[in-house]
Short mmCIF file of C-alpha atoms in Angstrom, two decimals:
data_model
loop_
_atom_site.label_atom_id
_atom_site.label_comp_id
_atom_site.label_asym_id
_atom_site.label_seq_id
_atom_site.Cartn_x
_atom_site.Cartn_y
_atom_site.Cartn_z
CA UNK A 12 81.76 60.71 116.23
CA UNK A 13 85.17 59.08 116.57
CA UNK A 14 86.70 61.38 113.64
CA UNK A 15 87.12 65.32 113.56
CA UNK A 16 86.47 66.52 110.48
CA UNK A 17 88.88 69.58 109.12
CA UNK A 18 87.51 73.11 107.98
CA UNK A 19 89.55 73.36 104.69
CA UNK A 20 88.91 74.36 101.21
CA UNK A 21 89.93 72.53 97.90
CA UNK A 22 90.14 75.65 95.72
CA UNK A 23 90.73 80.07 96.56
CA UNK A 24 92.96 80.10 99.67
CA UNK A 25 93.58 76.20 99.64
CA UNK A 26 93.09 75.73 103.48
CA UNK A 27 93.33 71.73 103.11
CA UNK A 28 95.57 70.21 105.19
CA UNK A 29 96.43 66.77 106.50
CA UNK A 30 96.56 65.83 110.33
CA UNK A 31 99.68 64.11 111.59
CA UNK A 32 97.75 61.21 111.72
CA UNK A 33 96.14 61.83 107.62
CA UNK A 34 100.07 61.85 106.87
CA UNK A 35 100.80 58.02 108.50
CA UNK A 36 98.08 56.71 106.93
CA UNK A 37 98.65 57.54 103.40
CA UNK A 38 98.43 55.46 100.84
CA UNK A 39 102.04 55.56 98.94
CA UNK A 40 102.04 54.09 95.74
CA UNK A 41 105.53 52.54 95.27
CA UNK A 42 106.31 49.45 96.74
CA UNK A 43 109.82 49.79 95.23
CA UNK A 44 112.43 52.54 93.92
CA UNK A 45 111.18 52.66 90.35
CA UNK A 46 107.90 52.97 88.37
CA UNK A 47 106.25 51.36 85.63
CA UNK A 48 102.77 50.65 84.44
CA UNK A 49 101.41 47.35 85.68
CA UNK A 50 97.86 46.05 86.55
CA UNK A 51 98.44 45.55 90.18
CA UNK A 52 95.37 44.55 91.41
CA UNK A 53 95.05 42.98 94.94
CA UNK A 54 91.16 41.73 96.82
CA UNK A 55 89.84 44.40 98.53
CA UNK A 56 87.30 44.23 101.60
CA UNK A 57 87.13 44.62 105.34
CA UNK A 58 89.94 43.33 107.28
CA UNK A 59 92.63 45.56 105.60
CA UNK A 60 96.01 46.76 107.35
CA UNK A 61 94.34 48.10 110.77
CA UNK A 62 94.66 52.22 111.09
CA UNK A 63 94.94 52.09 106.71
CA UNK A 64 92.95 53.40 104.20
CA UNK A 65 92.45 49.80 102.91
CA UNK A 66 90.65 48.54 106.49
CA UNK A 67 87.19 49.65 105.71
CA UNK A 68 85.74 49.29 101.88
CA UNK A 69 84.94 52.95 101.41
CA UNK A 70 87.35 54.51 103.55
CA UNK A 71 85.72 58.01 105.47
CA UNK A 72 88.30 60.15 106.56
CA UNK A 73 89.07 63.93 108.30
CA UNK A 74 88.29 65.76 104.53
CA UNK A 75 84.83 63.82 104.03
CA UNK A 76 82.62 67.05 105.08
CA UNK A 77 84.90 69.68 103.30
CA UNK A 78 85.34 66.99 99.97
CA UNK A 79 81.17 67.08 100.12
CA UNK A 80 81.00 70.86 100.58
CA UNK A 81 83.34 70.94 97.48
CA UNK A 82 81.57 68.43 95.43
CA UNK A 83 78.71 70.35 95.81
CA UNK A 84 80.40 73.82 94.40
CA UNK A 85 81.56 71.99 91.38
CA UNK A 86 78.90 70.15 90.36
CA UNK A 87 76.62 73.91 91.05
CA UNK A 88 79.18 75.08 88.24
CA UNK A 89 78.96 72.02 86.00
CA UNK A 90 75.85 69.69 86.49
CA UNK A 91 77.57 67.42 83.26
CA UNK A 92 80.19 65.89 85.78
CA UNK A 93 77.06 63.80 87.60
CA UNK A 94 75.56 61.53 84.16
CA UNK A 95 73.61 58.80 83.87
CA UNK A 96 72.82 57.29 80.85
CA UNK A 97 68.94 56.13 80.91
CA UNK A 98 70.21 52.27 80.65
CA UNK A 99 71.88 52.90 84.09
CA UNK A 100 69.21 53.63 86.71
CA UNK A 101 69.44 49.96 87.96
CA UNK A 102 73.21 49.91 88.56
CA UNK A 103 72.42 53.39 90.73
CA UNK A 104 70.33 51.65 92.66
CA UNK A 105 73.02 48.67 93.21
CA UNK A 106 75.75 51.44 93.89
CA UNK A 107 73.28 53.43 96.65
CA UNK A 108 72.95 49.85 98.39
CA UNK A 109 76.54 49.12 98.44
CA UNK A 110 77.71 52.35 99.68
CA UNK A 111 74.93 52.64 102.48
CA UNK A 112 75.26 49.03 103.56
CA UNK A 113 78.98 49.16 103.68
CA UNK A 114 79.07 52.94 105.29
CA UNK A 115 76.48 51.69 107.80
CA UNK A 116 78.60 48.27 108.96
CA UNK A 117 81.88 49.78 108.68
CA UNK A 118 81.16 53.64 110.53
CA UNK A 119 77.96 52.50 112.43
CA UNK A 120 78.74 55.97 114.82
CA UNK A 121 78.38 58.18 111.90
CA UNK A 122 76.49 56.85 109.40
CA UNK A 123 72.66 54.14 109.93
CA UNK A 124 70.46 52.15 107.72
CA UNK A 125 66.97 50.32 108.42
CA UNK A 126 65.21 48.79 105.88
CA UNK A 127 61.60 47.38 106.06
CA UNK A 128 61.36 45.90 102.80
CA UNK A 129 61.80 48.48 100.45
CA UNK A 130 61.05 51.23 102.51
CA UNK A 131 64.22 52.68 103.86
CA UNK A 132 65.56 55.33 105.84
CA UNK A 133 68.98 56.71 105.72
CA UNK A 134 70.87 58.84 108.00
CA UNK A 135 74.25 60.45 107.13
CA UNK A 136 75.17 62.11 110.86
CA UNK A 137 78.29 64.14 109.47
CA UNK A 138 76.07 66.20 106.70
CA UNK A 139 72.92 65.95 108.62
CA UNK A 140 71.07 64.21 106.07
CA UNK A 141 68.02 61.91 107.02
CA UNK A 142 65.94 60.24 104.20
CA UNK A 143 63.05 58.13 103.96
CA UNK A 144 62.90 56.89 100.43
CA UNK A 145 61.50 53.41 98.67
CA UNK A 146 63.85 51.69 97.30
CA UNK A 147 64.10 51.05 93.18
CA UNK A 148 61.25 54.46 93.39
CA UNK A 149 62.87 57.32 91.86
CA UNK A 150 60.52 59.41 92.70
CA UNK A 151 61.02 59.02 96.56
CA UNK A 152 64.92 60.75 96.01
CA UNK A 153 65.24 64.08 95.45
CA UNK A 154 67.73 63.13 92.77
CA UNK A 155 68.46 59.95 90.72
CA UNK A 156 70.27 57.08 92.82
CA UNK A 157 73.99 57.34 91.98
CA UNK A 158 73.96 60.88 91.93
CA UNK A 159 72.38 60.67 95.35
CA UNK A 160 74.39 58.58 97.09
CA UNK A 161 77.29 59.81 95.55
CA UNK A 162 77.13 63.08 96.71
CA UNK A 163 77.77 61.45 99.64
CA UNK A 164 81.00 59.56 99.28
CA UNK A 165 84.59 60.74 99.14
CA UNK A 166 86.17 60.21 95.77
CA UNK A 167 84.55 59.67 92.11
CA UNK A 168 82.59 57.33 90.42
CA UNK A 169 82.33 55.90 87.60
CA UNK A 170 79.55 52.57 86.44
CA UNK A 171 80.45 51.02 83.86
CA UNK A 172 78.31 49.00 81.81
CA UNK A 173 79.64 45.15 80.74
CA UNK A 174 78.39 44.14 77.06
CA UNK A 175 80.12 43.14 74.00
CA UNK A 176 83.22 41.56 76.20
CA UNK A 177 83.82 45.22 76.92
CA UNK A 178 83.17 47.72 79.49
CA UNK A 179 81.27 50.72 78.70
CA UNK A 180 81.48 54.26 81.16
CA UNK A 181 77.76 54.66 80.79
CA UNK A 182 77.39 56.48 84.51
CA UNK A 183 79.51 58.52 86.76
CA UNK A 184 80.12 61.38 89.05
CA UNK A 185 83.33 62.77 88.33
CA UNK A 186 84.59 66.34 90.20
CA UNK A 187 88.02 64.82 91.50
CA UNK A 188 89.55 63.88 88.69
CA UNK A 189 93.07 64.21 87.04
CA UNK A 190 92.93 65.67 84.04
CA UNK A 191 90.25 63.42 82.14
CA UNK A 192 86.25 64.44 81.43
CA UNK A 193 83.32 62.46 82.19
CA UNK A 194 81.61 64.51 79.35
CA UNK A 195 83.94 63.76 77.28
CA UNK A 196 84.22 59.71 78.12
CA UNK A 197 80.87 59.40 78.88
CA UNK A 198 79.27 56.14 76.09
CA UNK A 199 83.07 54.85 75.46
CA UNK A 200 84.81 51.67 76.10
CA UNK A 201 87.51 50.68 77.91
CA UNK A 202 89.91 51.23 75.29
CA UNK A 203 88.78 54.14 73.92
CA UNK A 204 88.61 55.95 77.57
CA UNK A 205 92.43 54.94 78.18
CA UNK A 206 94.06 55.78 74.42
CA UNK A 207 95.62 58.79 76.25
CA UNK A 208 97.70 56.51 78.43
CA UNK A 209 101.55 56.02 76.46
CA UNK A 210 103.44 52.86 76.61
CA UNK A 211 100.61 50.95 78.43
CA UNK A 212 98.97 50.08 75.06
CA UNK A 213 102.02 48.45 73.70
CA UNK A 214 102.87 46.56 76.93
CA UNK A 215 99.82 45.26 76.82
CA UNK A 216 98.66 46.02 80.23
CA UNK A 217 95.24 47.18 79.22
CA UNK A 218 93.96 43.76 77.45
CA UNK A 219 95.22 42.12 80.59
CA UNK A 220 93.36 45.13 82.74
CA UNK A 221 90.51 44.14 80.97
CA UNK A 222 90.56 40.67 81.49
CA UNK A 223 90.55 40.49 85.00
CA UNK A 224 88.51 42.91 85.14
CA UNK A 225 85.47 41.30 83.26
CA UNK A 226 85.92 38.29 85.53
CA UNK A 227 85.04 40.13 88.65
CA UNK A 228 82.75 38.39 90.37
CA UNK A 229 79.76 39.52 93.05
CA UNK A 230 81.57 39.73 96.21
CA UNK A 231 85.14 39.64 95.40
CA UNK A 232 86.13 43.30 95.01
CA UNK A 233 89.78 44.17 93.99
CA UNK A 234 91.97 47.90 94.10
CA UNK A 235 94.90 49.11 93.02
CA UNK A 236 96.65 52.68 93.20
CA UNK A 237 97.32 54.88 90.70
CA UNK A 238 99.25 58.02 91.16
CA UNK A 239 99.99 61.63 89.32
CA UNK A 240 101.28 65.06 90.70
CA UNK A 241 99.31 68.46 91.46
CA UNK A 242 100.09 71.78 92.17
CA UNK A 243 98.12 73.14 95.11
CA UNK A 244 95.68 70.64 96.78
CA UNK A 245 93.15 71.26 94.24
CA UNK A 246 90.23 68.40 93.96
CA UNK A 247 89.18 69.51 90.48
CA UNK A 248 91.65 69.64 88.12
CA UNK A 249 89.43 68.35 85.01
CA UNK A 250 89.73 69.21 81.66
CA UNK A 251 87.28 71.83 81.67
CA UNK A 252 88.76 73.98 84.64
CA UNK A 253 92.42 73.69 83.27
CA UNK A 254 92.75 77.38 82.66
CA UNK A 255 92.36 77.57 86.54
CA UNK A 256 94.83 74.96 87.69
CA UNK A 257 96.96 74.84 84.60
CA UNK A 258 98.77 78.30 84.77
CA UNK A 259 99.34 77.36 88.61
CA UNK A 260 101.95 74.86 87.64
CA UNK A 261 104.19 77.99 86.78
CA UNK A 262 104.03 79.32 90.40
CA UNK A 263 106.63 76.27 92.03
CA UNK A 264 110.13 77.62 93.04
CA UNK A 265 112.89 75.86 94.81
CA UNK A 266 111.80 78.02 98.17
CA UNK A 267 107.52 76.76 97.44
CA UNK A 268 107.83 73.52 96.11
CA UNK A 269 108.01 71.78 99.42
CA UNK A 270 104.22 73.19 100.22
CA UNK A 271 102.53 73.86 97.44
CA UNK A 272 103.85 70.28 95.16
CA UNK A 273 101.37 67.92 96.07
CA UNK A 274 101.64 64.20 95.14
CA UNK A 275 98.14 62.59 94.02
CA UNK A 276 97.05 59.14 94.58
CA UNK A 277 94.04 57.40 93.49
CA UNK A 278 92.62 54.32 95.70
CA UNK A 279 90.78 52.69 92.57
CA UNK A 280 88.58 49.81 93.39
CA UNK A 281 86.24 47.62 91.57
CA UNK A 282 82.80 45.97 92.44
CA UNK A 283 80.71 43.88 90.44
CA UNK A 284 77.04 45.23 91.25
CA UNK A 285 74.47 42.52 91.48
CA UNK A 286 71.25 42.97 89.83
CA UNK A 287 72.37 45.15 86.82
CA UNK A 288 76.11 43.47 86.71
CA UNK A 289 77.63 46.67 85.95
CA UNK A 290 81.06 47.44 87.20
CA UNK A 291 81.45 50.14 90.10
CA UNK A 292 84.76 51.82 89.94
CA UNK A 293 85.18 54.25 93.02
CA UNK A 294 88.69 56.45 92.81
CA UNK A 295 89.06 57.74 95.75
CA UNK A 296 91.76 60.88 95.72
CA UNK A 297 94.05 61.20 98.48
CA UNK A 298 96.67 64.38 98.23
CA UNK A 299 100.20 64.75 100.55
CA UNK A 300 102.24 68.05 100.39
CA UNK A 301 106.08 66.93 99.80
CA UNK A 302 106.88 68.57 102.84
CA UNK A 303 104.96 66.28 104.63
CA UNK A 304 105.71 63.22 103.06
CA UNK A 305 108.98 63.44 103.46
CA UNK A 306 108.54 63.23 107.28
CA UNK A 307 108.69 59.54 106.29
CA UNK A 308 111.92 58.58 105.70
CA UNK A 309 111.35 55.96 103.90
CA UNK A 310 109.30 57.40 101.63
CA UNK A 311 111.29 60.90 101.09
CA UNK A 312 113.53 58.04 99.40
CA UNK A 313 111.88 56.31 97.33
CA UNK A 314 109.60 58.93 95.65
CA UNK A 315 113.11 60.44 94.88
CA UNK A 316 114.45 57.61 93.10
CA UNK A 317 110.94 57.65 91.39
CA UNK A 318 110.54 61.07 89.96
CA UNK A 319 113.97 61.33 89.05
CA UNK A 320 114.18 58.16 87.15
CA UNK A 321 110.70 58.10 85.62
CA UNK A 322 110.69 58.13 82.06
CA UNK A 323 110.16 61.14 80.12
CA UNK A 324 106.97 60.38 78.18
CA UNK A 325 105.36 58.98 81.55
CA UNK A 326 106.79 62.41 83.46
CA UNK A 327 105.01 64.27 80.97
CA UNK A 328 101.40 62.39 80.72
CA UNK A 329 101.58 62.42 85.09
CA UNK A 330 101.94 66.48 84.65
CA UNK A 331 104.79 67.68 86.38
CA UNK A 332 107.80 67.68 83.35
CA UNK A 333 107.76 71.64 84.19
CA UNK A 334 108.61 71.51 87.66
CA UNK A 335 110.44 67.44 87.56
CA UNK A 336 114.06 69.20 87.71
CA UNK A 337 112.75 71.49 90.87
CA UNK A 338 111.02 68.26 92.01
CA UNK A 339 113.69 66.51 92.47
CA UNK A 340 116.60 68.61 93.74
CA UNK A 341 114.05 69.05 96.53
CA UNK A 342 113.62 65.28 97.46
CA UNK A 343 117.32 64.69 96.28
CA UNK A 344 118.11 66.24 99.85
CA UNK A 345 115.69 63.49 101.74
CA UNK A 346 117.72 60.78 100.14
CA UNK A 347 120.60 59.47 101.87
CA UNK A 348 121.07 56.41 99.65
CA UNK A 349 119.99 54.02 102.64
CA UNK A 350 118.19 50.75 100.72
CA UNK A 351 114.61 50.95 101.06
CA UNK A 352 112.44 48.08 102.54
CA UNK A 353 109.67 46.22 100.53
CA UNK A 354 106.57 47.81 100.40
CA UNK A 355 104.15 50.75 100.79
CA UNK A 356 103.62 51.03 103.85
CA UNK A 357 106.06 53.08 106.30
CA UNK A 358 108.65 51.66 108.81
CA UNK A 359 107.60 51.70 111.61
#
């Protein structure tokens, strides 16, 4: 195996941490020095910026085993954040085919596929899982499809559902997410799911959103990045759990902030699936302590300029308006004023 996989925890004594080369890799989400809503979607494939997290299509990195492990402790607590609705079994199918197929091409070393018609065996070398199932059978899983595979893959999932020139979250599995329930979302549209969202309505960004998004064809995925802030590098911070991660926004100090302020992106990317035509929508979470992100210059700068000019509303919906004024007189002292080049990506 070509990638060592950390011992960390997600939750209790928060052991996750992120390798010198998990820090490089990152994916920032500002290509400038100020933020606003837009739909900023760009194709997404193979071939992506070598050493990224964009090169393969469902990137596996040094958390995959410990994500799994804590996938599997949430979802023990809560079985409502893996649902299906019984219109959806098809589309799990499609999803378990894209994710092997593409985890098989992409990391050949850790993960295999063979197929002989639709009898197919599966072998997942990190969790030592090996399955012999029949394909579109059920009954040859010892769950249903997506919650199968899914338990499986980094980041969460959500199928959506396309009917009525809308989308519909009619499927998911959803124990990573920032502040917004599956339970709670599960049977609405697109609109409905994103009324929290302030100023994006008005702008108009979500009928555009939904455009393009409808028009997704087989074969052509797309991504885009999506961002928030967290205290402590907790995976679940849903609705449901908030009087375990909530009260820990009160614990950041000038002398903690560095280690314990963690800023939280999401690599969202979308799939049309091809014999139900639902919509996949992996969101993969990647999390950076401000003390190490701002061992890139470059981006010690920007997210600066960011947090500290962010408008208040948006401050408030991302989740850090407690701790913005502590936020920033931290990163204020990683900005040196230099201009900042175009881009994500660090300078090399």
């Amino acid at each position: 195996m070509t990638i060592r996989f950390n011992d960390e925890t997600f939750r209790d004594d928060y052991s996750y941490h992120n390798s010198a080369e998990a820090i490089r890799r990152f994916p920032f989400p500002f290509d400038k020095d100020d933020y606003m809503y837009s739909v900023n979607m760009e194709p997404h494939g193979t071939g992506g910026r070598a050493g990224s997290v964009f090169e393969k299509r469902f990137d596996v990195d040094e958390h995959y085993v410990a994500e799994m492990r804590d996938r599997a402790i949430t979802l023990a607590g809560d079985p409502l954040r893996c649902q299906s609705l019984p219109h959806m079994e098809l589309a799990g199918w499609d999803l378990l085919e894209l994710i092997m197929q593409c985890k098989a091409e992409d990391y050949p070393e850790l993960f295999q596929l063979h197929r002989d018609g639709d009898r197919w065996h599966w072998v997942n070398r990190p969790l030592g899982i090996e399955q012999r199932f029949t394909f579109l059978d059920s009954t040859t899983l010892p769950c249903g499809p997506m919650e199968y595979i899914t338990r499986q893959a980094q980041g969460d999932f959500a199928v959506l559902d396309q009917r009525e020139n809308n989308l519909w979250m009619d499927a998911g599995m959803v124990t990573s997410q920032a502040d917004w329930s599956l339970d709670f979302d599960i049977g609405m549209n697109f609109f409905e799911w994103h009324a929290p969202v302030p100023k994006a309505a008005e702008m108009g960004i979500f009928q555009r959103a939904l455009k393009f998004l409808l028009a997704i064809p087989q074969g052509s995925p797309s991504r885009r990045l999506n961002w928030t802030m967290t205290v402590n590098p907790r995976l679940d911070t849903s609705p449901e759990n908030y009087h375990l991660w909530g009260p820990e926004k009160r614990t950041i100090t000038p002398e903690n902030v560095g280690a314990k302020q963690y800023l939280r992106v999401e690599l969202q990317s979308f799939w049309r699936l091809p014999r139900s035509n639902a919509l996949a929508f992996p969101i993969r979470c990647y999390m950076i302590a401000l003390q190490d992100l701002v061992t890139v210059p470059k981006w010690g700068r920007r997210l600066h300029r960011v947090i500290r000019d962010l408008p208040d509303e948006l401050a408030e919906y991302k989740g850090f308006t407690v701790n913005r004024q502590i936020i920033t007189d931290y990163l204020a002292q990683f900005d040196d004023g230099k201009p900042t080049s175009p881009g994500i990506f660090a300078d090399d």
